[in-house]
Every structure is written in structure tokens, then in C-alpha cells.
Amino acid sequence: MKINDNIIEEVKSSNFVENIIEEYLEANPGEKVHTRFPPEPNGYLHIGHAKSICLNFGAAEKYKGMCNLRFDDTNPTKEDVEYVDSIKTDVKWLGFDWEDRMYYASNYFEKIYDSAVQLIKKGKAYICDLTAEEIREYRGTLTIPGKESPFRNRSIEENLELFQKMRNGEFEDGSKVLRAKIDMASPNMNMRDPVLYRIAHAHHHKTGDEWCIYPMYDFAHPLSDAFEGITHSVCTLEFEDHRPLYDWALEELGFENPPHQYEFARLNLTNTIMSKRHLKKLVDDGIVTGWDDARMPTISGLRRRGFTPESIRDFCERIGVAKANSLVDVALLEHCIREDLKEKVPRVMAVLRPIKVIITNYPEGKEELLTIENNSENLDMGYREVPFSRELYIEEEDFMENPPKKYFRLTPGKEVRLKGAYFIQCNDVIKDENGKIVEIHCTYDPETKSGTGFTGRKVKGTIHWVSAANAMNAEVRLYDHLMIEDENQEGEMILNPNTIEVLPNVKIEPIKDELLVGTKFQFLRTGFFSVDDDSTLDKPVINRIVSLRSSFKIK
Ligand code: ATP
Ligand code: MG
């Protein structure tokens, strides 16, 4: 469709929510689409929230509308400013902007209270003294209609008085609630006189001790949407059955042009727990070091691990927005970061599990600088000088004394190419008293220097290396998924007992100046890496974001 707003731009909807928005804009010329992202500040955002953020902010951006950030803070005992701050950081980091529209549901407590009073005056809400347990019993089941509360027919005057007293703090927590008066026989359980307000003598991170009654999410949410002029209230499928209540509240309160709710399928990822409650438990139980542990599927964990906003937005684009729940392979997310970084970050040589190589015919004390490209898939990234000398490190796994067939790395008597340097051949293996290899003695052939056009003979394998005298040491952390995909009896994923491997003695070619937190590299033949928050100049700490290849097939 064409969007008219000084400029005319052709845009194409890419999911069903955008289709709905296009229909709305066509039917309401001159109107703007207005969405919101409404997190509850009771934990850090995770990759599932990124899907919702991309959808809500993305659609607003695409159709020249607006998207609000709104904290749904109606549950004071679970909420905290730490979470508010982290959510703001994460939304910004993902590349979205709420401009001057950051709101809190708690901003509207007075207006929500007034709306409740309005419902009472209409005879559409009443104070109920049943206990939570009794309310549940009275509600019935999917096959048995509910029973009306004995308090359902209180007079409007009595209800108004009791509600005022609830607000004044005259009743204990749990002793009374305000309920909507709808239909105890409704086939939709949410319409069987749902609770609108509860008593909770709890300190709120925004409103302090001003309130001791708090609106329920199902009441606060449609009202907040309406107060903000939201046109499309997009949420996940589990709220589909709540939509009639959403519409009921707005209609009874007489809103003109009320917002509408649309539901989409939440993101589920293999090997990944995606519930703030469960993630909080991992933090509280010390299974991870915090919400931003590099193994966590939180936005802050992914950022620390080395994921980029671009890779996460690309992922959200690729998974699309559907109406049916499904499970996405976490390998797709890993594919997206490889795609993002492969031509963007320098490729350097690092040896994760070092073993010493001595080039016995290379002069002692000599050092030469070899010119190596920074990124073989993006030569625009230029070249660098890498020091070469008599003593080098190579990967333990790049040498085998008794190799199987088709092992084309370093073996006794055979030649291999050192990346950007020379051919070397292994002549001797030095072992300690336990038979462990401590050094590999090789000779090099000066004729074979890389870049000189040598064509005399060929070798099958190329391995990476680091000059021992120039190497910098680092700790590298390798990660595995927090969850095993198998399920326990409750149908929950099982914690993976081995999720981190620390390599304390990694040797990296000298690149010291660039080891700032968040700096990313490809380590040649190994994977993509990012400097961790724990890193210092004296002791660099580097995360593996992903290994180089996966078995994942992109269709
Ligand atoms: P959780 O179940 O992880 O605690 P939540 O739904 O309680 O998440 P909210 O803070 O209420 O967390 O979520 C804010 C918005 O993000 C909501 O609109 C919600 O629908 C959406 N959202 C939450 N989880 C997902 C997910 N896995 N996929 C897509 N959207 C999600
Ligand atoms: Mg929620």
C-alpha cells in the first residue's frame, strides 16, 4: 500500500498483523497506526520479547505510526526498578525508539479507579467477600456453569462505599475483591464475573504506599490501551480468550474508537527456557551468574555473549509472525549471527588448546612480519602484519602422531601449510616422562612462503598458528545450551549439566589494542568470538558466540 504523510512510500505487508494494519489504514484515511510494547517489569527481557518488540515497533515504523513503551506494573510485589532500567536499555539496544512515549500503567491508577467506580454505578461491578478459594469453586468448569456469588446483588450504594473503604485500607489483603458483573454461565471462563481489583498492602516501585488496591492486568490493560489511543493491541495467543473481556470493559465504559486486540503465536525455541519465572529461578538458584550470563536467552545475555541487534532483528524477520504456535530451532538464531558477522568482523588466528612447535631450521631470535588479509570474504577490510618466528603454537588437535586416513593436518613426515606463512614438516616429537607431547619439532621450507607464487608442490591442509613470543594470553569461554531438549515427567526441559568450558590458556596473535568489551572476531577455523564484560587488559576474557559451522540447513 501507499502511505501518505508528505512522502508517498510503497510498503508491503509481511505478516497478518501488518495486513490488518493495512486494512485499517485503507478504511481510515488520515489515521495513524499506534501500537505499544507492554512488558511487566518483573524480570529481564528475553528473545521472545524481541519478537514482540520487532513486531510492535517494526509495524509502527513501517506504517509511519507510533509505538509506546508501557510498563504493565500492576503487580507490585514482583516488580522492581532494576527491571525497568534493563528493559529500557534492551529496547534501545535493539534499535527502537519510543520517543517521548514511555508510560506506566501505574500512571493511570487514578483513572482506572474512576473507571471501576463508573462500572459500579452502572451496576456492572460489585464487591465480593468470597475467598480466592471460594471464587474458584463458584466459577465452575468448562462443562459446569458457575454459581453466582451471594454478594452479587449488593446495592450500588453499598458497593461504592465498600470500594472506597477498600481504597482507604480498611480491609485485609484477600478479604474482598471488586468483580465485573457479567455472566456466571458464560462458556468463556474469563467472563464469569472476573476480578477487576484486589487488595494488596504492598509497596509499589512507582506509587510507593499510595495504593493498597491494585487493578488486575485484564482490567488495567484495555484501559491503558484506550487512554493512550492505541489502535492495535498486539499480544500473544494465550490472551485470545481474554479478548471478550477486553472488549466488554471498553464498551461498558463507552470509549469511542476503542483499541482492538490481535493475537499472534509466541516464540518457542529449542533448548531454551523462555519464561521470566523460570529464568529468574536460574538466577536465584545460582545456576547462572545473573540475568546477563552469556548462556541466558535474555537480551542482556545474548548481548554479552556477542549477539548483535542486527542478528536478532534478522532472526525475528525470518521466523515471521503466525497465528499458530510452533517451535523454532535455536540453530536459526546462531545462523543469523554468523551471517551478520561473517563479512563484518576481522578474522584472526587464535589457538584454543595450544601445543608448541619449534621450527628447528628457522634462525633463533629472528622475527618476520607476514601480510595476511583481515577477512578473506571481504578484502575491503584490508591486511595486517602478523609476526612469525621460530617458536609457534598450533592447536593440539591439528597434530596426530598416528593419523587415520584423510587427516590432512600436521603428522610426522608430511607437510602442511601454516596459514599465510610456510609449509612445515614434522620430524620429531618430544614427550615428557608420562608420554605426553610437549613439543613438535619441524622444519620449514623458505621457498614456500605464502604470497610469493610458489607452485612447486601442493599440500592438502592449512592450519592456523600463533608466534609464541608475540602471543597474548586469554581466557576463552565455550558455551553449550542451558537446556537439554528431552523432557522430564512434567514435560519441562531438563537442565544441561555441562554448559560452560573455560580454556585458561588461549594464545592469540597480538591484537591487544582492540580487546575492548564487546569487540568481535572470527577466530580462523574456530568460530565467532566476543570480548566478555569480565575482560581486563591484563586478563582478556573472550566468549565464543557460536562455532563456525552448524548442521542447520536454511531452506
Ligand atoms: P513470560 O511468560 O516470559 O514471563 P510475559 O508474557 O509474562 O513473559 P510480559 O512482560 O507480559 O511477559 O511480556 C510483554 C510482551 O511480550 C507481551 O505482549 C507478551 O505477549 C510478549 N511476549 C512475551 N513472551 C513472548 C514470546 N515468547 N514470544 C513473543 N512475544 C512474547
Ligand atoms: Mg505477562
Coordinates of C-alpha atoms and ligand atoms in Angstrom, one line a residue:
M1 CA 0.0 0.0 0.0
K2 CA 0.9 3.7 -0.3
I3 CA 1.4 5.6 3.0
N4 CA 0.6 9.3 2.7
D5 CA 2.4 11.5 5.1
N6 CA 4.1 14.2 3.0
I7 CA 6.0 11.5 1.3
I8 CA 4.5 8.6 -0.6
E9 CA 6.1 5.3 0.1
E10 CA 5.3 1.9 -1.2
V11 CA 5.4 -0.7 1.6
K12 CA 4.5 -4.4 1.5
S13 CA 2.9 -6.1 4.5
S14 CA 4.9 -9.1 5.6
N15 CA 2.6 -10.8 8.1
F16 CA -1.0 -11.0 9.1
V17 CA -0.8 -8.2 11.7
E18 CA 0.6 -5.9 9.0
N19 CA -2.3 -7.0 6.7
I20 CA -4.7 -5.9 9.4
I21 CA -2.9 -2.6 9.8
E22 CA -3.1 -2.0 6.1
E23 CA -6.8 -2.7 6.0
Y24 CA -7.3 -0.3 8.9
L25 CA -5.3 2.5 7.2
E26 CA -7.2 2.0 4.0
A27 CA -10.5 2.1 5.8
N28 CA -9.5 5.1 8.0
P29 CA -7.6 7.5 5.7
G30 CA -5.5 10.0 7.7
E31 CA -5.4 7.9 10.8
K32 CA -2.1 6.6 12.2
V33 CA -1.3 3.2 13.5
H34 CA -0.5 3.2 17.2
T35 CA 1.0 0.2 18.9
R36 CA 2.7 -0.5 22.2
F37 CA 5.1 -2.9 23.8
P38 CA 3.8 -3.6 27.3
P39 CA 6.3 -5.5 29.4
E40 CA 5.8 -6.3 33.1
P41 CA 8.9 -5.1 34.9
N42 CA 9.3 -8.4 36.8
G43 CA 12.4 -9.7 35.0
Y44 CA 14.7 -9.1 32.1
L45 CA 13.5 -9.3 28.5
H46 CA 14.3 -12.4 26.6
I47 CA 14.5 -13.3 22.9
G48 CA 10.7 -14.0 22.9
H49 CA 10.1 -10.4 23.9
A50 CA 12.4 -9.4 21.0
K51 CA 9.8 -10.9 18.6
S52 CA 7.1 -8.7 20.2
I53 CA 9.3 -5.6 20.2
C54 CA 10.2 -6.1 16.5
L55 CA 6.5 -6.7 15.6
N56 CA 5.1 -3.7 17.5
F57 CA 7.9 -1.1 16.9
G58 CA 8.6 -2.5 13.5
A59 CA 5.0 -2.1 12.3
A60 CA 4.8 1.4 13.7
E61 CA 8.0 2.3 11.9
K62 CA 6.9 0.8 8.6
Y63 CA 3.5 2.4 8.6
K64 CA 4.7 5.8 9.9
G65 CA 2.8 5.4 13.2
M66 CA 3.9 5.3 16.8
C67 CA 4.8 2.7 19.3
N68 CA 4.7 3.3 23.1
L69 CA 6.8 1.6 25.7
R70 CA 4.5 0.8 28.6
F71 CA 5.3 -0.9 31.8
D72 CA 2.5 -3.0 32.9
D73 CA 3.2 -2.5 36.6
T74 CA 0.1 -3.7 38.4
N75 CA 1.8 -6.4 40.4
P76 CA 4.0 -4.5 43.0
T77 CA 5.4 -7.5 44.9
K78 CA 7.1 -8.9 41.8
E79 CA 8.3 -5.7 40.2
D80 CA 11.4 -3.6 40.5
V81 CA 13.2 -0.6 39.0
E82 CA 16.2 -2.8 38.1
Y83 CA 13.9 -4.5 35.6
V84 CA 12.5 -1.2 34.3
D85 CA 16.0 0.0 33.6
S86 CA 17.1 -3.2 31.9
I87 CA 14.0 -3.2 29.7
K88 CA 14.7 0.4 28.5
T89 CA 18.3 -0.5 27.8
D90 CA 17.4 -3.6 25.9
V91 CA 14.7 -2.0 23.7
K92 CA 17.1 0.9 22.8
W93 CA 19.9 -1.6 22.1
L94 CA 17.7 -3.5 19.7
G95 CA 17.4 -0.2 17.8
F96 CA 13.9 1.0 18.7
D97 CA 12.7 4.4 19.9
W98 CA 9.6 5.2 22.0
E99 CA 10.5 8.9 21.6
D100 CA 8.6 10.7 24.4
R101 CA 6.1 7.9 25.0
M102 CA 7.3 5.9 27.9
Y103 CA 4.4 5.2 30.2
Y104 CA 3.5 3.1 33.2
A105 CA 0.1 1.5 33.9
S106 CA 0.6 2.9 37.4
N107 CA 0.3 6.4 35.9
Y108 CA -3.3 5.6 35.3
F109 CA -4.2 4.1 38.7
E110 CA -6.5 7.1 39.5
K111 CA -8.2 6.9 36.1
I112 CA -8.5 3.2 36.3
Y113 CA -10.1 3.6 39.8
D114 CA -12.6 6.1 38.3
S115 CA -13.4 3.6 35.6
A116 CA -14.1 1.0 38.2
V117 CA -16.4 3.4 40.1
Q118 CA -18.2 4.1 36.8
L119 CA -18.8 0.4 36.3
I120 CA -20.2 0.1 39.9
K121 CA -22.5 3.0 39.2
K122 CA -23.8 1.2 36.1
G123 CA -24.4 -1.9 38.2
K124 CA -21.7 -3.7 36.2
A125 CA -19.3 -4.4 39.1
Y126 CA -19.6 -5.4 42.7
I127 CA -17.6 -6.1 45.8
C128 CA -17.4 -9.8 46.6
D129 CA -16.3 -11.2 50.0
L130 CA -15.7 -14.7 48.9
T131 CA -12.2 -16.1 49.5
A132 CA -10.0 -16.8 46.5
E133 CA -10.6 -20.4 47.1
E134 CA -14.4 -19.9 47.1
I135 CA -14.3 -17.8 44.0
R136 CA -12.5 -20.6 42.2
E137 CA -15.1 -23.1 43.4
Y138 CA -18.0 -20.9 42.4
R139 CA -16.5 -20.3 39.0
G140 CA -17.4 -23.8 37.8
T141 CA -15.6 -25.6 35.0
L142 CA -15.7 -25.8 31.2
T143 CA -18.6 -28.2 31.4
I144 CA -20.3 -26.9 34.6
P145 CA -21.7 -23.4 34.7
G146 CA -20.6 -21.2 37.6
K147 CA -22.7 -20.2 40.6
E148 CA -23.5 -16.6 41.4
S149 CA -21.7 -15.1 44.4
P150 CA -24.0 -14.4 47.3
F151 CA -22.6 -10.8 47.2
R152 CA -23.5 -10.3 43.6
N153 CA -26.6 -8.3 44.2
R154 CA -25.3 -5.8 46.7
S155 CA -26.7 -2.3 46.1
I156 CA -24.8 0.2 44.1
E157 CA -24.5 2.4 47.2
E158 CA -23.1 -0.4 49.3
N159 CA -20.6 -1.3 46.5
L160 CA -19.5 2.3 46.2
E161 CA -19.0 2.6 49.9
L162 CA -17.1 -0.7 50.2
F163 CA -14.9 0.1 47.2
Q164 CA -14.0 3.4 48.8
K165 CA -13.2 1.6 52.1
M166 CA -11.0 -0.9 50.2
R167 CA -9.1 2.0 48.8
N168 CA -8.8 3.6 52.3
G169 CA -7.1 0.5 53.5
E170 CA -9.9 -0.6 55.9
F171 CA -9.7 -4.3 54.8
E172 CA -7.2 -7.1 54.9
D173 CA -5.5 -8.5 51.8
G174 CA -7.7 -11.1 50.2
S175 CA -10.8 -10.2 52.2
K176 CA -12.6 -8.5 49.4
V177 CA -12.3 -8.0 45.6
L178 CA -14.1 -5.9 43.0
R179 CA -15.6 -8.2 40.3
A180 CA -17.2 -7.4 37.0
K181 CA -20.9 -8.5 36.8
I182 CA -21.1 -10.3 33.5
D183 CA -22.3 -13.9 33.3
M184 CA -21.5 -16.8 35.6
A185 CA -22.8 -19.2 32.9
S186 CA -20.7 -17.9 30.1
P187 CA -18.9 -20.6 28.1
N188 CA -15.8 -18.4 28.4
M189 CA -14.4 -18.7 31.9
N190 CA -12.9 -15.3 31.7
M191 CA -16.4 -13.8 31.5
R192 CA -17.6 -15.4 34.8
D193 CA -17.5 -12.3 36.9
P194 CA -13.7 -11.8 36.6
V195 CA -11.9 -10.0 39.4
L196 CA -11.1 -6.4 38.5
Y197 CA -9.4 -5.2 41.7
R198 CA -7.7 -6.9 44.6
I199 CA -6.4 -5.6 47.9
A200 CA -2.6 -5.8 48.4
H201 CA -0.9 -3.7 51.1
A202 CA 2.3 -3.7 49.1
H203 CA 4.9 -1.1 48.4
H204 CA 4.9 -0.1 44.7
H205 CA 8.2 0.9 42.9
K206 CA 6.5 3.9 41.4
T207 CA 3.5 4.8 43.6
G208 CA 5.0 3.9 46.9
D209 CA 2.4 3.3 49.6
E210 CA -0.3 5.5 47.9
W211 CA -2.4 2.5 46.9
C212 CA -3.4 -0.7 48.7
I213 CA -5.7 -1.9 46.0
Y214 CA -4.4 -2.8 42.5
P215 CA -6.2 -3.4 39.2
M216 CA -5.9 -6.8 37.6
Y217 CA -4.0 -7.0 34.3
D218 CA -7.2 -7.8 32.4
F219 CA -8.8 -4.5 33.6
A220 CA -5.7 -2.3 33.5
H221 CA -4.6 -3.4 30.1
P222 CA -7.6 -2.4 27.9
L223 CA -7.9 0.9 29.8
S224 CA -4.2 1.7 29.4
D225 CA -4.5 1.0 25.7
A226 CA -7.6 3.2 25.4
F227 CA -6.1 6.1 27.4
E228 CA -3.0 6.1 25.1
G229 CA -5.1 5.9 21.9
I230 CA -3.6 2.6 20.9
T231 CA -5.2 1.3 17.6
H232 CA -3.7 -2.2 17.5
S233 CA -3.1 -4.0 20.8
V234 CA -1.0 -7.0 19.7
C235 CA -0.4 -9.8 22.2
T236 CA 0.3 -13.5 22.4
L237 CA -2.2 -16.2 21.8
E238 CA -2.9 -17.1 25.4
F239 CA -4.8 -13.9 25.6
E240 CA -7.3 -14.8 22.9
D241 CA -9.9 -16.0 25.4
H242 CA -9.4 -12.7 27.3
R243 CA -10.4 -10.6 24.3
P244 CA -14.2 -10.6 25.1
L245 CA -13.4 -9.2 28.5
Y246 CA -11.1 -6.6 26.9
D247 CA -13.9 -5.5 24.5
W248 CA -16.6 -5.7 27.3
A249 CA -14.7 -3.3 29.6
L250 CA -14.1 -0.7 26.8
E251 CA -17.7 -1.0 25.6
E252 CA -19.3 -0.7 29.1
L253 CA -17.1 2.4 29.7
G254 CA -18.2 3.9 26.5
F255 CA -14.9 4.5 24.7
E256 CA -15.3 5.8 21.2
N257 CA -12.9 4.2 18.7
P258 CA -11.7 1.6 21.2
P259 CA -8.5 -0.2 20.5
H260 CA -8.7 -3.8 19.3
Q261 CA -6.7 -6.8 20.4
Y262 CA -5.0 -9.1 18.0
E263 CA -3.1 -12.3 19.0
F264 CA 0.0 -13.9 17.5
A265 CA 1.9 -17.0 18.3
R266 CA 4.7 -16.6 20.9
L267 CA 8.2 -17.6 20.1
N268 CA 9.3 -21.0 21.4
L269 CA 12.9 -22.0 20.8
T270 CA 14.6 -25.5 21.1
N271 CA 16.9 -25.9 24.1
T272 CA 15.7 -22.6 25.5
I273 CA 13.6 -21.7 28.5
M274 CA 11.5 -18.7 27.8
S275 CA 9.6 -17.7 30.8
K276 CA 10.7 -14.9 33.1
R277 CA 9.6 -17.0 36.1
H278 CA 11.9 -19.9 35.2
L279 CA 14.8 -17.6 34.1
K280 CA 14.5 -15.8 37.5
K281 CA 14.8 -19.2 39.2
L282 CA 18.1 -19.9 37.4
V283 CA 19.4 -16.6 38.6
D284 CA 18.1 -17.0 42.2
D285 CA 19.4 -20.6 42.4
G286 CA 22.9 -19.5 41.2
I287 CA 22.7 -21.8 38.2
V288 CA 23.8 -18.8 36.2
T289 CA 25.8 -15.8 37.3
G290 CA 23.0 -13.3 36.6
W291 CA 20.3 -12.3 34.1
D292 CA 23.1 -11.3 31.8
D293 CA 25.0 -14.6 32.0
A294 CA 26.3 -15.3 28.5
R295 CA 24.3 -18.5 28.4
M296 CA 20.9 -16.8 29.1
P297 CA 18.4 -16.3 26.4
T298 CA 17.8 -12.8 27.8
I299 CA 18.6 -9.8 25.5
S300 CA 21.3 -8.8 28.0
G301 CA 22.7 -12.4 28.0
L302 CA 22.7 -12.5 24.2
R303 CA 24.4 -9.1 24.1
R304 CA 27.1 -10.2 26.5
R305 CA 27.6 -13.4 24.6
G306 CA 28.2 -11.3 21.5
F307 CA 25.0 -11.3 19.5
T308 CA 24.3 -8.1 17.7
P309 CA 21.0 -6.2 17.4
E310 CA 21.1 -6.8 13.7
S311 CA 21.3 -10.5 14.1
I312 CA 18.3 -10.6 16.5
R313 CA 16.2 -8.4 14.3
D314 CA 17.1 -10.5 11.3
F315 CA 16.1 -13.6 13.3
C316 CA 12.7 -12.0 14.2
E317 CA 12.2 -11.2 10.5
R318 CA 13.0 -14.7 9.4
I319 CA 10.7 -16.5 11.9
G320 CA 7.8 -14.4 10.8
V321 CA 4.5 -13.8 12.7
A322 CA 1.9 -16.5 12.6
K323 CA -1.3 -17.4 14.3
A324 CA -0.3 -21.0 15.3
N325 CA 2.2 -21.9 17.9
S326 CA 5.4 -23.6 16.7
L327 CA 8.9 -24.4 17.9
V328 CA 11.9 -22.7 16.2
D329 CA 15.3 -24.3 16.1
V330 CA 17.8 -22.3 18.1
A331 CA 20.3 -23.0 15.3
L332 CA 18.5 -20.4 13.2
L333 CA 19.4 -17.7 15.7
E334 CA 23.0 -18.9 15.5
H335 CA 22.9 -18.9 11.8
C336 CA 21.8 -15.2 11.9
I337 CA 24.8 -14.1 14.0
R338 CA 27.2 -16.0 11.6
E339 CA 25.5 -14.3 8.7
D340 CA 25.8 -10.9 10.3
L341 CA 29.4 -11.2 11.4
K342 CA 31.0 -13.1 8.6
E343 CA 31.9 -10.1 6.4
K344 CA 31.8 -7.6 9.2
V345 CA 34.4 -8.6 11.7
P346 CA 38.2 -9.4 11.3
R347 CA 39.4 -12.9 11.2
V348 CA 42.4 -13.5 13.4
M349 CA 44.4 -16.5 14.5
A350 CA 43.9 -17.9 18.0
V351 CA 44.9 -21.2 19.3
L352 CA 42.4 -22.5 21.9
R353 CA 44.4 -25.6 23.1
P354 CA 48.0 -24.8 22.4
I355 CA 50.9 -27.1 21.7
K356 CA 54.4 -25.8 21.0
V357 CA 56.0 -26.2 17.6
I358 CA 59.8 -25.4 17.1
I359 CA 60.9 -24.7 13.6
T360 CA 64.4 -26.0 14.0
N361 CA 65.9 -24.6 10.8
Y362 CA 64.5 -21.1 11.4
P363 CA 67.1 -18.7 12.9
E364 CA 66.9 -18.1 16.6
G365 CA 65.9 -14.6 17.5
K366 CA 64.6 -13.8 14.0
E367 CA 61.1 -12.4 13.6
E368 CA 59.4 -11.5 10.3
L369 CA 56.1 -9.9 9.6
L370 CA 53.8 -11.7 7.2
T371 CA 50.9 -9.9 5.5
I372 CA 47.6 -11.6 5.9
E373 CA 44.1 -10.5 4.8
N374 CA 41.7 -9.4 7.6
N375 CA 38.7 -11.1 6.0
S376 CA 39.0 -13.4 3.0
E377 CA 35.3 -12.9 2.2
N378 CA 35.6 -9.1 2.4
L379 CA 39.0 -7.9 1.2
D380 CA 37.9 -4.3 1.7
M381 CA 38.8 -4.9 5.3
G382 CA 42.4 -4.8 4.3
Y383 CA 45.5 -6.6 5.5
R384 CA 47.6 -6.8 8.7
E385 CA 51.1 -7.8 9.6
V386 CA 51.4 -11.0 11.7
P387 CA 54.7 -11.8 13.4
F388 CA 56.3 -15.2 12.6
S389 CA 59.2 -16.7 14.5
R390 CA 60.9 -20.0 15.4
E391 CA 58.5 -21.0 18.2
L392 CA 54.9 -21.2 17.4
Y393 CA 51.7 -22.6 18.9
I394 CA 49.2 -24.7 17.0
E395 CA 46.0 -26.5 18.1
E396 CA 46.6 -29.8 19.9
E397 CA 44.0 -31.3 17.6
D398 CA 45.9 -30.2 14.5
F399 CA 48.7 -32.7 15.2
M400 CA 48.4 -36.5 15.2
E401 CA 51.2 -39.0 15.6
N402 CA 49.3 -41.9 14.2
P403 CA 46.7 -40.3 12.0
P404 CA 43.7 -42.0 10.4
K405 CA 43.3 -41.8 6.6
K406 CA 42.2 -38.4 5.4
Y407 CA 43.7 -36.5 8.2
F408 CA 45.4 -33.7 6.3
R409 CA 46.8 -31.7 9.2
L410 CA 50.3 -32.0 10.8
T411 CA 51.6 -35.6 11.1
P412 CA 55.2 -37.0 11.2
G413 CA 56.9 -36.9 7.9
K414 CA 54.2 -34.9 6.0
E415 CA 53.9 -31.3 5.1
V416 CA 51.2 -28.9 6.0
R417 CA 50.7 -25.2 5.3
L418 CA 50.8 -22.6 8.0
K419 CA 48.2 -20.0 7.2
G420 CA 49.8 -17.0 5.4
A421 CA 53.3 -18.4 6.1
Y422 CA 55.3 -21.5 5.0
F423 CA 55.0 -25.2 4.6
I424 CA 56.3 -27.1 7.5
Q425 CA 57.1 -30.8 8.1
C426 CA 57.2 -32.6 11.4
N427 CA 60.5 -34.5 12.1
D428 CA 60.4 -35.2 15.8
V429 CA 58.0 -35.4 18.7
I430 CA 59.3 -34.5 22.2
K431 CA 57.4 -36.1 25.1
D432 CA 57.6 -35.9 28.9
E433 CA 58.1 -38.9 31.2
N434 CA 54.3 -39.6 31.0
G435 CA 54.4 -39.8 27.2
K436 CA 52.5 -36.5 26.8
I437 CA 53.7 -34.5 23.8
V438 CA 55.4 -31.3 24.9
E439 CA 57.0 -30.1 21.6
I440 CA 56.8 -30.8 18.0
H441 CA 60.0 -30.3 16.0
C442 CA 59.5 -29.2 12.4
T443 CA 61.5 -27.7 9.6
Y444 CA 60.2 -25.1 7.2
D445 CA 60.9 -24.6 3.5
P446 CA 61.7 -20.9 2.8
E447 CA 60.7 -21.4 -0.8
T448 CA 57.1 -22.0 0.1
K449 CA 56.4 -18.6 1.5
S450 CA 52.8 -17.6 1.1
G451 CA 52.1 -14.8 -1.5
T452 CA 55.3 -15.4 -3.5
G453 CA 53.6 -17.5 -6.1
F454 CA 55.3 -20.8 -5.1
T455 CA 53.8 -23.6 -7.1
G456 CA 56.4 -26.3 -6.7
R457 CA 54.2 -28.7 -4.8
K458 CA 50.9 -28.8 -3.0
V459 CA 49.7 -29.7 0.5
K460 CA 46.2 -30.8 1.4
G461 CA 45.9 -29.0 4.7
T462 CA 46.3 -25.5 6.1
I463 CA 46.4 -24.9 9.9
H464 CA 46.4 -21.7 11.9
W465 CA 49.2 -20.8 14.4
V466 CA 50.4 -18.0 16.7
S467 CA 54.0 -16.9 17.2
A468 CA 54.9 -17.9 20.8
A469 CA 57.0 -14.8 21.6
N470 CA 54.3 -12.4 20.5
A471 CA 51.2 -14.3 21.6
M472 CA 48.8 -12.8 24.0
N473 CA 47.1 -15.0 26.6
A474 CA 43.4 -15.0 27.1
E475 CA 40.7 -17.0 28.8
V476 CA 38.1 -18.3 26.4
R477 CA 34.7 -19.5 27.5
L478 CA 32.9 -22.0 25.4
Y479 CA 29.2 -22.5 26.0
D480 CA 26.5 -25.1 25.4
H481 CA 22.8 -24.7 25.6
L482 CA 21.3 -24.4 29.1
M483 CA 18.6 -26.9 28.4
I484 CA 18.5 -30.4 27.0
E485 CA 15.7 -30.8 24.6
D486 CA 14.4 -34.0 26.4
E487 CA 11.6 -33.6 28.9
N488 CA 11.1 -34.7 32.4
Q489 CA 7.8 -36.1 33.7
E490 CA 6.2 -32.6 34.0
G491 CA 7.0 -32.1 30.3
E492 CA 9.7 -29.5 31.1
M493 CA 13.1 -29.3 29.5
I494 CA 16.0 -30.6 31.6
L495 CA 19.0 -28.5 32.7
N496 CA 22.1 -29.4 30.8
P497 CA 24.8 -30.2 33.4
N498 CA 27.7 -29.1 31.2
T499 CA 27.1 -25.6 29.8
I500 CA 30.5 -24.0 30.1
E501 CA 34.1 -24.9 29.3
V502 CA 36.8 -22.5 30.3
L503 CA 40.0 -22.6 28.3
P504 CA 42.5 -20.7 30.5
N505 CA 45.5 -20.6 28.2
V506 CA 44.4 -19.5 24.8
K507 CA 47.1 -17.9 22.6
I508 CA 46.0 -15.1 20.3
E509 CA 48.1 -13.2 17.7
P510 CA 48.9 -9.7 19.0
I511 CA 45.9 -7.5 18.7
K512 CA 45.9 -6.0 22.2
D513 CA 44.6 -2.6 21.4
E514 CA 41.4 -4.0 20.1
L515 CA 40.3 -6.1 23.0
L516 CA 37.6 -3.8 24.3
V517 CA 34.5 -5.3 25.8
G518 CA 32.1 -6.3 23.0
T519 CA 34.8 -6.4 20.3
K520 CA 34.0 -9.3 18.0
F521 CA 36.2 -11.6 15.9
Q522 CA 36.2 -14.6 13.9
F523 CA 38.9 -16.9 15.1
L524 CA 40.1 -18.6 12.0
R525 CA 38.7 -22.2 11.6
T526 CA 37.1 -22.0 15.0
G527 CA 34.1 -19.7 15.4
F528 CA 32.9 -16.2 16.2
F529 CA 34.0 -14.6 19.5
S530 CA 33.3 -11.5 21.5
V531 CA 35.2 -9.9 24.4
D532 CA 33.3 -10.5 27.7
D533 CA 32.3 -8.0 30.3
D534 CA 34.7 -9.7 32.7
S535 CA 37.7 -8.9 30.5
T536 CA 40.5 -6.6 31.5
L537 CA 43.6 -5.5 29.6
D538 CA 45.8 -7.8 31.8
K539 CA 43.4 -10.8 31.6
P540 CA 41.3 -10.8 28.5
V541 CA 38.2 -13.0 28.7
I542 CA 36.5 -13.9 25.4
N543 CA 33.2 -15.7 24.8
R544 CA 32.6 -18.0 21.9
I545 CA 29.3 -16.7 20.4
V546 CA 29.0 -19.7 18.0
S547 CA 31.2 -22.2 16.4
L548 CA 31.9 -21.7 12.7
R549 CA 29.6 -24.2 11.2
S550 CA 26.4 -26.0 12.1
S551 CA 24.5 -28.8 10.7
F552 CA 21.5 -26.5 10.4
K553 CA 20.1 -26.2 6.9
I554 CA 18.5 -23.0 5.8
K555 CA 15.8 -23.7 3.3
Ligands
ATP1 P1 7.0 -14.6 30.3 O1 6.0 -15.6 30.0 O2 8.3 -14.9 29.8 O3 7.0 -14.2 31.8 P2 5.2 -12.5 29.8 O4 4.3 -12.6 28.7 O5 4.7 -12.6 31.1 O6 6.5 -13.3 29.5 P3 5.4 -9.6 29.6 O7 6.3 -8.7 30.2 O8 4.0 -9.6 30.0 O9 6.0 -11.1 29.8 O10 5.5 -9.5 28.0 C1 5.5 -8.3 27.3 C2 5.0 -8.6 25.9 O11 5.9 -9.5 25.3 C3 3.7 -9.2 25.9 O12 2.9 -8.5 24.9 C4 3.9 -10.6 25.5 O13 2.8 -11.2 24.8 C5 5.2 -10.6 24.7 N1 5.9 -11.9 24.8 C6 6.3 -12.5 26.0 N2 6.9 -13.7 25.7 C7 6.9 -13.8 24.3 C8 7.3 -14.8 23.4 N3 7.9 -15.9 23.8 N4 7.1 -14.6 22.1 C9 6.6 -13.5 21.7 N5 6.1 -12.5 22.5 C10 6.2 -12.6 23.8
MG2 MG 2.8 -11.3 31.4

